[in-house]
Every structure is written in C-alpha cells, then in structure tokens.
Tab-separated table of C-alpha atoms and ligand atoms in Angstrom:
chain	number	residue	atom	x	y	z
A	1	UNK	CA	75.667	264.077	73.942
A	2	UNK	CA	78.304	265.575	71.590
A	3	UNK	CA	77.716	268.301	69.209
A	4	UNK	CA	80.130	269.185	66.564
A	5	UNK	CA	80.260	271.938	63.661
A	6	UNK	CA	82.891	273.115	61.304
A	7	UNK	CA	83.754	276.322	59.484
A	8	UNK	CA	85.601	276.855	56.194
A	9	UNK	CA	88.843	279.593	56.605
A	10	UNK	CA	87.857	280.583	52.691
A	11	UNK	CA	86.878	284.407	53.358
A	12	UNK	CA	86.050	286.325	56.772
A	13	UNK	CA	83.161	284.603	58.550
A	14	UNK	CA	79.914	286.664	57.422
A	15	UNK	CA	76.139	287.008	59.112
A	16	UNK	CA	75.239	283.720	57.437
A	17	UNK	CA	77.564	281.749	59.471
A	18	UNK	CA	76.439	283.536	62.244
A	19	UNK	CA	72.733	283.136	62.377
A	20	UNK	CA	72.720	279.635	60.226
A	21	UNK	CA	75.779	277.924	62.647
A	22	UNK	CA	77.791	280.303	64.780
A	23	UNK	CA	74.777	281.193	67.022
A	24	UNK	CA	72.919	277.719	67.340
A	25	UNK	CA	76.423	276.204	68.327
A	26	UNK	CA	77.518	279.124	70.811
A	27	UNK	CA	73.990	278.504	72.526
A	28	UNK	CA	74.801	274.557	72.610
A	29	UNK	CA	77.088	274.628	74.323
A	30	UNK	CA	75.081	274.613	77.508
A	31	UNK	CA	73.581	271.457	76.402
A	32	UNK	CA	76.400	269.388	75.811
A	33	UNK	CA	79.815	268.450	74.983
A	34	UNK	CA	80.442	271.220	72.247
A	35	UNK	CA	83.583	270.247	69.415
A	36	UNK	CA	83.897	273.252	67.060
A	37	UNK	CA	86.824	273.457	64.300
A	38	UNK	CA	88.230	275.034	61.252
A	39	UNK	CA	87.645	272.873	58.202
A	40	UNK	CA	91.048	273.744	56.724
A	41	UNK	CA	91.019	270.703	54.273
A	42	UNK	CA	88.048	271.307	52.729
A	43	UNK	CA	89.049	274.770	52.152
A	44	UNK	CA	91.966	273.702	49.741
A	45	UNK	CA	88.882	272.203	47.748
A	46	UNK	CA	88.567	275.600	45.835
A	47	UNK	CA	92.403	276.416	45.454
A	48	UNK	CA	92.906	279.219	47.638
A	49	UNK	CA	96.124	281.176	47.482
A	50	UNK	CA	98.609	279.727	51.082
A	51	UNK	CA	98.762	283.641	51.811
A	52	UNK	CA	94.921	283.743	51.895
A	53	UNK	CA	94.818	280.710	53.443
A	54	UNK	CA	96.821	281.272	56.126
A	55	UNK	CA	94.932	284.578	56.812
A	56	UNK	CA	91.634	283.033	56.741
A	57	UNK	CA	92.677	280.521	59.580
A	58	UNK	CA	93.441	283.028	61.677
A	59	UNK	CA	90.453	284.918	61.476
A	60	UNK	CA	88.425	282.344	61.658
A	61	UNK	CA	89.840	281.857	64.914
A	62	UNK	CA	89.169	285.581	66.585
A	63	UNK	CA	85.645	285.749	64.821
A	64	UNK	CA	84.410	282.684	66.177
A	65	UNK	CA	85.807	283.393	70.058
A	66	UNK	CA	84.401	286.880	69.802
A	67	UNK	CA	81.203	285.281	68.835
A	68	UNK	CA	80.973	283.372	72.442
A	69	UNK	CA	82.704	280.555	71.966
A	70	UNK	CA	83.808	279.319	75.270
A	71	UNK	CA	87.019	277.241	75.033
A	72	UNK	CA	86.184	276.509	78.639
A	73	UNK	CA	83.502	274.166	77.327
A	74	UNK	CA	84.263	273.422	73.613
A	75	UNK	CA	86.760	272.262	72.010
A	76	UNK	CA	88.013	274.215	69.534
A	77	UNK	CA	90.592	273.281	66.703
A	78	UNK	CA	92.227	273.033	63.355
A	79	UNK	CA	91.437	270.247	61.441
A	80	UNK	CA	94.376	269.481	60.088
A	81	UNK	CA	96.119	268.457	63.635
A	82	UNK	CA	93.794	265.573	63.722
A	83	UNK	CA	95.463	263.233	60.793
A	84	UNK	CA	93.375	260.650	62.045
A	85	UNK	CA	90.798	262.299	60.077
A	86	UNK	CA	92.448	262.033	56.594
A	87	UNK	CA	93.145	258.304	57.393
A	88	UNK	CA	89.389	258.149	57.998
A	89	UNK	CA	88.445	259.751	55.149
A	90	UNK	CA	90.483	256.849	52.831
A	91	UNK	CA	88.642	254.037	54.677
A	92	UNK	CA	85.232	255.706	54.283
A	93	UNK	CA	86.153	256.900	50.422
A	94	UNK	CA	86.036	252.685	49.864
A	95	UNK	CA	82.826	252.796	51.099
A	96	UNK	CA	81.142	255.365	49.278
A	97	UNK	CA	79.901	254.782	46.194
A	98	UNK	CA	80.756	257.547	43.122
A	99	UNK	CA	76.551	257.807	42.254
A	100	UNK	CA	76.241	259.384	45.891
A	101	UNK	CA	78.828	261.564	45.319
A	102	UNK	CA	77.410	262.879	41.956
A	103	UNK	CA	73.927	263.344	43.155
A	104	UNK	CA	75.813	265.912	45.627
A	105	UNK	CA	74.364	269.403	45.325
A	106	UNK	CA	76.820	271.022	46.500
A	107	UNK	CA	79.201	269.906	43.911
A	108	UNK	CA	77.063	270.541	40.910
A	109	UNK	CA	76.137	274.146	42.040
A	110	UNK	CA	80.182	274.594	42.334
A	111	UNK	CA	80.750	273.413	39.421
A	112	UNK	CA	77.899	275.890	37.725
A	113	UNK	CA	79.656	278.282	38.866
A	114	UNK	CA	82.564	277.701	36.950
A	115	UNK	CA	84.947	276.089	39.719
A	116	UNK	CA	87.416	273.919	38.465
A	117	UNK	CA	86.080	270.242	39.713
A	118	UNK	CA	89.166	268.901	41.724
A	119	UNK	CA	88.809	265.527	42.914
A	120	UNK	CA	88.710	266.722	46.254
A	121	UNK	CA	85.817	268.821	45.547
A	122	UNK	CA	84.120	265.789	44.452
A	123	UNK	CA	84.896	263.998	47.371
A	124	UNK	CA	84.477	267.101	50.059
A	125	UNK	CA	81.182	265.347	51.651
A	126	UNK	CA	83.385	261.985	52.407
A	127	UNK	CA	86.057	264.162	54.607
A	128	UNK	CA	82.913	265.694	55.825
A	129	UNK	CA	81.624	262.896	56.842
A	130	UNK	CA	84.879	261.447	58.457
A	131	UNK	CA	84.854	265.203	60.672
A	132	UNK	CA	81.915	264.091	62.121
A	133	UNK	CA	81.884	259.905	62.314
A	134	UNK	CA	85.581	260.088	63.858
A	135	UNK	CA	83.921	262.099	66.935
A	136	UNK	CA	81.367	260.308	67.345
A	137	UNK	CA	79.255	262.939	67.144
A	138	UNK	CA	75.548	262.929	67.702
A	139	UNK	CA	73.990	265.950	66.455
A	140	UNK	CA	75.759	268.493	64.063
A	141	UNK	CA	74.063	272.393	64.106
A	142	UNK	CA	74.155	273.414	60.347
A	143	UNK	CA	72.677	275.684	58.038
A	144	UNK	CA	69.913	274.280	55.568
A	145	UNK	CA	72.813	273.912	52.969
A	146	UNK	CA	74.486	271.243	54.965
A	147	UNK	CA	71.442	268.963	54.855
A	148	UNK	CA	72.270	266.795	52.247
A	149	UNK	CA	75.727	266.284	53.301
A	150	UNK	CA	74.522	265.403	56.842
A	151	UNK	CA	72.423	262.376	54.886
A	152	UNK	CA	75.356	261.567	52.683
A	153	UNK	CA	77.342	261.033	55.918
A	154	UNK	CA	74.097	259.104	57.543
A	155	UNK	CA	74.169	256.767	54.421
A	156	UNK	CA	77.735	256.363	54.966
A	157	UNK	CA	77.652	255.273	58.505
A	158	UNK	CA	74.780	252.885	57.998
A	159	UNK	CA	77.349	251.537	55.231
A	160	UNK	CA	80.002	250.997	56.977
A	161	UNK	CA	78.510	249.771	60.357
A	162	UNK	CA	76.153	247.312	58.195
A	163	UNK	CA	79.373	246.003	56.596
A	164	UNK	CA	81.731	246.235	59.553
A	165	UNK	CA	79.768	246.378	62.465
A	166	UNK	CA	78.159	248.984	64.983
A	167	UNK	CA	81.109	251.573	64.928
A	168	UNK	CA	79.977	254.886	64.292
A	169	UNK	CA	77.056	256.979	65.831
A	170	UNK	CA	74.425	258.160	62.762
A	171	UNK	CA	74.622	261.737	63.663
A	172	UNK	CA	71.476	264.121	62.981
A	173	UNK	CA	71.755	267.653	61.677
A	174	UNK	CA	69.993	270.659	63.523
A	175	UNK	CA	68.726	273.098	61.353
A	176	UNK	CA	67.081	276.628	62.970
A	177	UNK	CA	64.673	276.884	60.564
A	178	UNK	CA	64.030	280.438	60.289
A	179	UNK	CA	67.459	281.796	59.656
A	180	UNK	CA	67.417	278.317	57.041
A	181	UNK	CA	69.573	280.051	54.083
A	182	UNK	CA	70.577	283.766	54.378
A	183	UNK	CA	70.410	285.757	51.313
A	184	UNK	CA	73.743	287.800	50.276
A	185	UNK	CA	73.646	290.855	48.865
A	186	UNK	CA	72.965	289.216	45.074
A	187	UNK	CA	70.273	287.710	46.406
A	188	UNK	CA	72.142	284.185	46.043
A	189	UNK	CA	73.358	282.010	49.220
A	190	UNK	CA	75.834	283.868	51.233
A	191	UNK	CA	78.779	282.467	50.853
A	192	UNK	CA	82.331	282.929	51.447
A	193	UNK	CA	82.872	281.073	48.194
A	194	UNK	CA	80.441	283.585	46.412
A	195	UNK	CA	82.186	286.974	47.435
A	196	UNK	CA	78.343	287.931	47.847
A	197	UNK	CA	78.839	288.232	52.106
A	198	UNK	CA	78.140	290.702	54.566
A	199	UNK	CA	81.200	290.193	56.896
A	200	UNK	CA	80.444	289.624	61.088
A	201	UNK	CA	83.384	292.343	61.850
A	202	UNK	CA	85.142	294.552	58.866
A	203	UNK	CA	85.659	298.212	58.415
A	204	UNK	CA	82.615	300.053	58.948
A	205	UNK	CA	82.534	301.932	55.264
A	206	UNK	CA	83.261	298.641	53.705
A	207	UNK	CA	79.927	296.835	55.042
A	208	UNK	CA	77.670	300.304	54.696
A	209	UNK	CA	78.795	299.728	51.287
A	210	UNK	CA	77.948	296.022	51.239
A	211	UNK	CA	74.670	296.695	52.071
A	212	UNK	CA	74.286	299.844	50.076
A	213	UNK	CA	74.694	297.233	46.761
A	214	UNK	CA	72.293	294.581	48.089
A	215	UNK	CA	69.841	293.787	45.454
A	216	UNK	CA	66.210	294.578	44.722
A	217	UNK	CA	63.693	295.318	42.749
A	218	UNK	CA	63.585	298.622	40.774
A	219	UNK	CA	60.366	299.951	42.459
A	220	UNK	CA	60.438	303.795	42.877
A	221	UNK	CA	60.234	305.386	46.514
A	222	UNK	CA	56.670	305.855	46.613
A	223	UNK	CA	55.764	302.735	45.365
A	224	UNK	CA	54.162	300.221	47.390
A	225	UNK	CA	57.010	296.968	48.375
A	226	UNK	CA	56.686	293.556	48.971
A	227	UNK	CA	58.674	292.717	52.330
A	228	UNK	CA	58.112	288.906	51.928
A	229	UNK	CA	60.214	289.573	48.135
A	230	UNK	CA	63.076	291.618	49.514
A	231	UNK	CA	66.471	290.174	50.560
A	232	UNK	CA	66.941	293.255	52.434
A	233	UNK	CA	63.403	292.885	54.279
A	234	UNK	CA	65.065	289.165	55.186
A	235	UNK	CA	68.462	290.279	56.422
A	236	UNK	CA	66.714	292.809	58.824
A	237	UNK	CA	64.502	290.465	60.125
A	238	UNK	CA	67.412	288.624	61.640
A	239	UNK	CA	68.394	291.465	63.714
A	240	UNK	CA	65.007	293.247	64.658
A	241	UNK	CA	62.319	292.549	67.401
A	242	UNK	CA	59.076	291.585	66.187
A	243	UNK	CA	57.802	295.055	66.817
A	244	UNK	CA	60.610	296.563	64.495
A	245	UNK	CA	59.791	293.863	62.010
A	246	UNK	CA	56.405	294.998	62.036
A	247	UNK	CA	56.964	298.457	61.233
A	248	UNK	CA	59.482	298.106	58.552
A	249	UNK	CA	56.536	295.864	56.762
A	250	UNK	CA	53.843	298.913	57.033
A	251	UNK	CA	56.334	301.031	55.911
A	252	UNK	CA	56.949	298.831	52.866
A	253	UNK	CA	53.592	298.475	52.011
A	254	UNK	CA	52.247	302.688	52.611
A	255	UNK	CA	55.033	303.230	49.566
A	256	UNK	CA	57.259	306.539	50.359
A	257	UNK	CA	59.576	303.989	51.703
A	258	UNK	CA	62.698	302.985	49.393
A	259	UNK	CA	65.035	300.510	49.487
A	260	UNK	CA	67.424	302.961	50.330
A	261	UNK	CA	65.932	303.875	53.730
A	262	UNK	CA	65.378	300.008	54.590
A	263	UNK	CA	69.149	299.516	53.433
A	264	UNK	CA	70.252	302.575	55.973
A	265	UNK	CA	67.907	300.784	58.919
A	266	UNK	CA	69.446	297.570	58.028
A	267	UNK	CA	73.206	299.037	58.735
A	268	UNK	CA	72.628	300.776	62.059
A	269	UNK	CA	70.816	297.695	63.591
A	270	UNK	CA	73.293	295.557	62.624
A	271	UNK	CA	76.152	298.162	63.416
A	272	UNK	CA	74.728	298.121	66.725
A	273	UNK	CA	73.935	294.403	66.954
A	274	UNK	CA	77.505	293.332	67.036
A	275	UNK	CA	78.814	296.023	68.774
A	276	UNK	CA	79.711	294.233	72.532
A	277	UNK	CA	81.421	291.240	69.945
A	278	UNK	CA	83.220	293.726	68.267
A	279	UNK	CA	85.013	295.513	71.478
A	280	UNK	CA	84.986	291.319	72.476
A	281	UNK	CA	87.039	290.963	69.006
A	282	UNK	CA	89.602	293.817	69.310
A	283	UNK	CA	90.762	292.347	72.813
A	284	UNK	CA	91.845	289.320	70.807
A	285	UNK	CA	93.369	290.687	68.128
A	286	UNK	CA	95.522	291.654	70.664
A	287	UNK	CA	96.340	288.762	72.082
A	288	UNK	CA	97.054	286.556	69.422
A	289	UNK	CA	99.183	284.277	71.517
A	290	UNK	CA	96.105	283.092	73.536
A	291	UNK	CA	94.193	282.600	70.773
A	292	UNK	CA	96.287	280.086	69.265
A	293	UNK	CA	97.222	278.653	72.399
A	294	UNK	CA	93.632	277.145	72.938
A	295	UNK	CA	93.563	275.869	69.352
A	296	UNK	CA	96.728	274.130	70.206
A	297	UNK	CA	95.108	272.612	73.269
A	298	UNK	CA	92.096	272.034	71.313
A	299	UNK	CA	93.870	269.931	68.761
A	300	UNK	CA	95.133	267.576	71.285
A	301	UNK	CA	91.711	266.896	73.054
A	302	UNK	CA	90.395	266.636	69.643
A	303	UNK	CA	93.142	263.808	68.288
A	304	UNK	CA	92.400	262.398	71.345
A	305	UNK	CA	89.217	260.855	71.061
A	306	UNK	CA	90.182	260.630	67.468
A	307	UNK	CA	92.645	258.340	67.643
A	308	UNK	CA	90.322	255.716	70.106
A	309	UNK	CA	87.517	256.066	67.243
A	310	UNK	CA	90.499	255.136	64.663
A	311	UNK	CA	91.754	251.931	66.824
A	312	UNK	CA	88.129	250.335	66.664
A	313	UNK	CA	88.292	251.045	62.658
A	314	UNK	CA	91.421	249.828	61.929
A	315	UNK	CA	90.610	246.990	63.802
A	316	UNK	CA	87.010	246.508	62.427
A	317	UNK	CA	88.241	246.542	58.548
A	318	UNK	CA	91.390	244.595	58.799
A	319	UNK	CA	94.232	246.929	58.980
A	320	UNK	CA	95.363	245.840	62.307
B	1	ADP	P1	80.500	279.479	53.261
B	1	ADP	O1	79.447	278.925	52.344
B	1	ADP	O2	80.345	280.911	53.490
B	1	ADP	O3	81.906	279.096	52.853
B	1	ADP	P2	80.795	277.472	55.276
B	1	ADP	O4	80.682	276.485	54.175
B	1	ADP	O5	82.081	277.567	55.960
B	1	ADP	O6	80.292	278.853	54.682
B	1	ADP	O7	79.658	277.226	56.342
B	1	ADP	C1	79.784	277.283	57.745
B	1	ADP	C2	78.404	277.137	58.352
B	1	ADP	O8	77.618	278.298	58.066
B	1	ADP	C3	77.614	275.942	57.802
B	1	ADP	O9	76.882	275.340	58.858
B	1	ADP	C4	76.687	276.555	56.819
B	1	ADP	O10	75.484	275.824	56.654
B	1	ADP	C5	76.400	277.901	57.469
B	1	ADP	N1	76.045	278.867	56.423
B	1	ADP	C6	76.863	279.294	55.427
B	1	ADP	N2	76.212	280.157	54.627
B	1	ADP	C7	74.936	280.259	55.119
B	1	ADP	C8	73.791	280.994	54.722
B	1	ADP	N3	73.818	281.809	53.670
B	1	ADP	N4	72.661	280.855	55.448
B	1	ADP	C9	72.644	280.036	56.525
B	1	ADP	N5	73.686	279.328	56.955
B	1	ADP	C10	74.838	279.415	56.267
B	2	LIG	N1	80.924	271.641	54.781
B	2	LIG	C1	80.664	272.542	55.855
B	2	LIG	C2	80.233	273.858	55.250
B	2	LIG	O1	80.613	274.194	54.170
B	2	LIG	C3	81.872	272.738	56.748
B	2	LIG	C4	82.157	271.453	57.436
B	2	LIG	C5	83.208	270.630	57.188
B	2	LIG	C6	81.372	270.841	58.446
B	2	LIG	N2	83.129	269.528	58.003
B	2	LIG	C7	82.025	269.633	58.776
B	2	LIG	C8	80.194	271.195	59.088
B	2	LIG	C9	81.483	268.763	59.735
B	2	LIG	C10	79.663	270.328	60.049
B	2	LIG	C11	80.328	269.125	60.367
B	2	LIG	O2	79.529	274.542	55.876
C-alpha cells in the first residue's frame, strides 16, 4: 500500500499542518510505503518572492524531519526533481474539463481573497492530481480542505483510465476527523497563505504573541463562555488530555475565567508539547548537509517509480 502527502514551502509549517497532515502521515508510516514531498510548484501558484521561496523549502525540510519523519522508511523529496510530474500534469490538463476546475473551492476562496487568478492557480488541482496518479498512490492523509481536490483527482483518473485504459490507481483521501480544519488565530482556516498561523517551531515571544491576538468574543472575565464557540477552546483541545479538556470547559462555563487565562494555558501546553521536536529541530539546523542529502536521495527513488508510471502513459495515449 502506498501513502503519499505533500506540503506547500509558502510560510513556516504551522499546528494545522501538524495535526491535519504532519501527524497522520508520521504515524503511517508504520503501515506502509510512506512518499512525503515539498509541493514546490504549486507554491509558485501565489507568486512568492525566489528569496522566500527558497527559504521556505528549506524549512520545510527541518520542520517536517523534526516532526518524525523517518527517511529510513519514507521517501522524502522536492517536487520539482521529478519532471515526470509536469509532463503528467500536460497529459492529464487534456483530460480535465475547465467546469471541474471552476467548481474548485479552493480557487474561488483564493480568489475572494483578492489573489491574483494565475492560470496555474486555476489549474493547481490537475498538478495535484498528477503528484499523486504518477505514484500510484493509494491513500493520501489530508486535512478536510484537501477533500475536494482528492475527488477532482478521483474524477480524473476514472477519466483517463475509462478513455485510455486501467493505468492509474483511484487513490482515497484520509481525513482524521477531529483535528478536520484548525482554526488560526482570526478564526479563519490556518493557512500559510492566510498569515493567520501559529508556527510548529519560531521564537518563543513571537508565538506567545500569536496566541495572545487569537480571536474571541468580547465577553468580560466573569462572564460565563461557550467552549464549543471559542477558537482558542479548539486549539487547546488538540494538545490537552481529556481530563485537561474537561476542566478548561468548567472553567469556561463558572465565568471568572477570561480568554486571557485560556490564551496563557494554551501557550505553555503547547510550549511544552513540542518541546522533545524542538531540541529534535536544532540538531538539524545544524546539520544542514544531511538534511538535503536525503532529499537528494529522495528525489531519485521518487523519479524512479515516476518515470515507469510515465512509460505506461506515454504509451497508453500515443506519444510513444
Ligand atoms: P497551507 O494552507 O497552510 O498552505 P498546505 O496547503 O501546504 O497548507 O497544506 C499541507 C497539509 O496541511 C494539507 O494536508 C492540508 O489539508 C493540511 N492543513 C493545512 N491547513 C490546515 C488546517 N487549518 N487544518 C487542518 N489541516 C490543515
Ligand atoms: N494541495 C495540497 C495542500 O495545499 C498540497 C499538495 C500538493 C498535496 N500535492 C499534493 C497534498 C498531493 C496531497 C497529495 O495542502
């Protein structure tokens, strides 16, 4: 069985990658063959400056192995050193047709937001798509804003093999439901795209502040709260035991309890939560050399089985 995700190097990896991807892949990886990469590509989608690019990569790369990523067992890479997947992404572009595209939600909540539509924007879920036919992949751990492009690539499989013949696997997407979309701190999607994110690893002050500015309601301290309402309620749950969880919610309800007490719990369990990936993350910063060295090797295992996917499809439409 192979499982695949990818990551976006458009801002530093933040606690909804973590608990809606990062996580559920790391613990895959006893389950199967694990391919993780950096969706490089589809970060050029929203125009990011090469400096910031570049920087992202990189990162990306640290946070993710510091997170338990075992290149022992996965294969991790960039992908952009798998052209195969570009070439893919032409082929399936002629099978796609524009009304799936526009129905895309993705795209239109972009666009809302006042992000210049680039024709690759547009077309982001067909390289998607082409990331995870080209592996063959069989089930792709996601968080619940994926879903539709994990159907968009379905639809475009079943195209494709119905016109061509049985070529690609029609992948499903695994979704842990309870960690489904993770609030940021303006009560919006996190997203690296959003600069509303509560980074995995930054400068201490920096995410005390973050979460100092996450937004609520404007009920005084002694009023009584609603947990089930408050993003900050939601971000703690991620990190607390069902007993802490429990106590947080009488304390919302008594009243005497304000946000800014909540806020103050949320840092320090955090703080501590990510403490042993932290120390994890300063040994590779320090050894950047090994770092890239297994996204080097990654990228070869990864054109690899690329590259047999791409013989069967050039064959199956005509090229060759
Ligand atoms: P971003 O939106 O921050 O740029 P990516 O698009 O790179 O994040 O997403 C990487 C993975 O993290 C995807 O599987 C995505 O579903 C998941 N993810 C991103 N944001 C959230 C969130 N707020 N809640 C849950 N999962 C998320
Ligand atoms: N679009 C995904 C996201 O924003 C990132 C991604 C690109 C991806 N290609 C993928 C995820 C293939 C899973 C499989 O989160």
């Amino acid at each position: 069985m192979r499982i695949l995700s990818g990551i976006q190097p458009s801002g530093l990896p933040h606690i909804g990658n973590y608990f809606g991807m990062m996580k559920p892949a790391v613990a895959l990886q006893e389950k199967g063959e694990v391919f993780l990469f950096i969706a490089d590509y589809h970060s050029l989608t929203t125009s990011p400056s090469p400096e910031d690019l570049k920087k992202y990569i990189q990162e990306v790369a640290v946070d993710f192995l510091a997170c338990g990523l075992d290149p022992k067992n996965t294969v991790f890479f960039r992908q952009s050193d798998v052209p195969q997947v570009t070439e893919l992404t032409w082929i399936l572009n002629c099978v796609t047709s524009v009304g799936l595209l526009e129905r895309a939600h993705s795209y239109k909540d972009k666009v809302a937001k006042g992000f210049v539509p680039n024709n690759g924007l547009f077309s982001y879920p067909v390289l998607m798509a082409a990331d995870i036919l080209i592996y063959r992949s069989n089930i792709v751990p996601v968080g619940k804003d994926q879903k539709q492009h994990l159907e968009i690539t379905r639809d475009i499989a079943q195209r494709f093999n119905s016109t061509y013949g049985e070529i690609f696997v029609v992948p499903d997407e695994q979704i842990t439901e309870n960690v489904a979309v993770i609030p940021g701190i303006d009560g919006q999607k996190m997203s690296k795209s959003y600069n509303n994110t509560i980074p995995i690893f930054g400068k201490e002050k920096d995410i005390k502040s973050r979460i100092m500015s996450i937004v609520t309601d404007s009920k005084g301290l002694n009023d009584p709260k609603d947990p089930d309402k408050c993003n900050v309620f939601a971000l703690y749950s991620l990190f607390a035991d069902s007993h802490h969880q429990k106590k947080m919610r009488e304390n919302y309800h008594k009243g005497g309890y304000g946000y800014g007490h909540a806020k103050k719990e949320l840092f320090e369990l955090s703080w501590e939560y990510f403490g042993p990936l932290r120390r994890r993350r300063e040994e590779l910063q320090n050894d950047l050399g090994y770092v890239q060295e297994i996204i080097r090797e990654g990228g070869e295992k990864a054109r690899a089985v690329a590259e047999l996917t791409m013989c069967d499809v050039r064959k199956a439409v005509g090229i060759r």
